[in-house]
Structures are given as C-alpha cells and as structure tokens.
C-alpha cells in the first residue's frame, strides 16, 4: 500500500490527497479475494482468543458519508465472528433523553467490555460532523470536543480498550452511483433516504469537518485510518488487514490449562 492509510498523529489531513478509488497493487476484486478470505478467517481465530482471554477489548469506529459502506464493511469483514463476543451499536439522531446528557453519555455505555469487540456504526464523531455542519450547537461547544474526545479515548485505551477508527472515503461520484442503485433496485429501496440526498448538498462542509476530525483526533492510542472505499472489495481488504494486524499486536493467549486437568475424571 503506497497511499498512506493510517493518519500520523499531529499531521494535517487533506482529503484531496487521498484517492477514494485507490486499489494499491491489486488489479481487481478477484486478485484480492484470497487475501480478504484469509483475513476474515484470521479475524475469527483471533476473536476467539480475545474472548477466551477476556483481558482486552477492541473498539472499531466506522465513519463515512451516506452510502459510504459502513453496513457493508460490518457484514463482509465481521461475518464469521462469534456474535457472543461482538456488539454493534448504530448511533442515530440522539433521543430526547440522550440530548439531555453530555454527548459522550450514550457512547460510553456502548463501549465493549473486556473480551469483546465493539463496533460503532457512526459514533461520537457525529458530534463534530453533522453537529458542526448543521450548527446544532454553537461553534464554541463543538470546537472543545476534539480535545474532549482525545481524552475520552485515552481513558478507554488506558483501561484496556484498543481503539481503531476507520473513515471510509468515497468520492461524490460514487455516492451518486450508490444512491441511484438504491432508487432503482427494489432490494435496496429501503436504504434510500431523501435526507441523504439533502446531506449531499453539504458535501464540501462535511469534507472540511472530516479533515479536522481526522487531523485533530488521530492519536497514538486511537489512530484514524483513511480507507479508499470506492471499491468495496478494496475497502474490505484494508479494514480486515488493519484489524488482523491490530489483534495480532495484542499478543493474545488462551488462558493456561488447569494445572490438574489430567487428574480430573468425568463420570
Ligand atoms: P443512518 O446511519 O443512515 O441510520 O442515519 C443516522 C442518522 O443519524 C444520520 O443522518 C446521522 O447524521 C444522524 N446522527 C447520528 N449521530 C448524531 C448526532 N450526535 N447528532 C445529530 N445527528 C446524528
Ligand atoms: Mg443513511
């Protein structure tokens, strides 16, 4: 991969430097198939040890523009993992109760426990994205949030949660294509929302908000990854690869066998 994927902490991201159609050394879907399959299998094995050991938690944060592929990534990359050790939380427009608390209240409740993989389909980053673009709170409030988010994620990391954040980067052209598919394909109609089309008008403001979030909140303890996502197969390859590398880096082990296992007789 020659296009940088991981955002080096302290650098300023310009999304125009990142090609959403990038596919590295891979020519097409067929060329990546074996590697994706290998990664998905490896993920299943690693999750089993994560769960058995019960020492670390993994938090995966997925952010993207509408039709950016968050749902597809969860489906294709995580499809073999044991549902008992995995929890997906989709963050929607906050409820009245959620709005009556600070923005991290609902987030903290959904973080994974030790042994578990938590997947955030949207996240606390919406509070510096949609909230900023639509001025849902005054600028003075959302501007403080980058630092608060870094501290919050540092707390989680310090207490045993490994955090990996993915921005699935699609082009405006690819979004149009996917919206059109949603309109035309009866099996995809349910995914179409006129609100998404309205959000598209704010594309540039969103890109600016994403650039700030990626620049200010990629840290050693919770790095951001910019995933070229116009090609779904390449997106799946990158995400699965990063997750395998992250879990391998945790040096996971099954708990030691019972010392007297040999002496136990089962009647
Ligand atoms: P979807 O992911 O298509 O189900 O849509 C969820 C919607 O909830 C998106 O339009 C998000 O922008 C919106 N949303 C998520 N979190 C927040 C938030 N904290 N404040 C306002 N809107 C949000
Ligand atoms: Mg949507």
Coordinates of N, CA and C and ligand atoms in Angstrom, one line a residue, residues 66 70 91-94 106 121-123 126-127 130-131 136 195-196 206, ligand 1:
X66 N -23.0 9.2 3.8 CA -24.1 8.3 3.5 C -23.7 7.4 2.3
X70 N -20.5 1.6 5.5 CA -20.3 1.2 6.9 C -21.0 -0.2 7.1
X91 N -25.3 4.5 15.9 CA -25.8 5.8 16.6 C -26.6 6.6 15.6
X92 N -27.8 6.9 16.0 CA -28.8 7.6 15.2 C -28.9 9.1 15.8
X93 N -29.8 9.8 15.3 CA -30.1 11.1 15.8 C -30.4 10.9 17.3
X94 N -29.8 11.7 18.2 CA -30.0 11.4 19.6 C -31.4 11.6 20.1
X106 N -24.1 8.5 25.9 CA -24.6 7.3 25.2 C -23.5 6.5 24.6
X121 N -21.2 1.9 14.5 CA -21.7 2.3 13.2 C -22.1 3.8 13.3
X122 N -21.2 4.7 13.0 CA -21.3 6.1 13.4 C -20.9 6.1 14.9
X123 N -20.6 7.3 15.4 CA -20.0 7.4 16.8 C -20.1 8.8 17.3
X126 N -19.9 12.0 15.2 CA -21.1 12.8 14.6 C -21.2 14.1 15.3
X127 N -20.7 14.2 16.6 CA -20.9 15.4 17.3 C -19.9 16.5 17.0
X130 N -21.9 16.1 11.7 CA -23.3 16.6 11.4 C -23.6 17.8 12.3
X131 N -23.2 17.7 13.6 CA -23.5 18.8 14.5 C -22.8 20.1 14.1
X136 N -25.7 22.5 15.0 CA -26.7 22.1 16.0 C -26.4 22.5 17.4
X195 N -33.3 12.4 2.9 CA -32.5 13.2 3.8 C -31.0 13.0 3.3
X196 N -30.6 11.8 2.9 CA -29.2 11.6 2.5 C -28.9 12.4 1.2
X206 N -18.9 18.8 4.9 CA -18.6 17.6 5.5 C -17.1 17.2 5.4
Ligands
LIG1 P1 -28.2 6.1 9.3 O1 -26.8 5.8 9.7 O2 -28.5 6.1 7.9 O3 -29.2 5.2 10.1 O4 -28.6 7.6 9.8 C1 -28.4 8.0 11.1 C2 -28.5 9.5 11.1 O5 -28.3 9.9 12.5 C3 -27.5 10.2 10.3 O6 -28.2 11.2 9.5 C4 -26.6 10.9 11.3 O7 -26.1 12.1 10.8 C5 -27.6 11.1 12.5 N1 -26.8 11.3 13.7 C6 -26.0 10.4 14.3 N2 -25.5 10.9 15.5 C7 -26.0 12.2 15.5 C8 -25.8 13.2 16.5 N3 -25.0 13.0 17.5 N4 -26.4 14.4 16.3 C9 -27.2 14.5 15.2 N5 -27.4 13.6 14.3 C10 -26.8 12.4 14.4

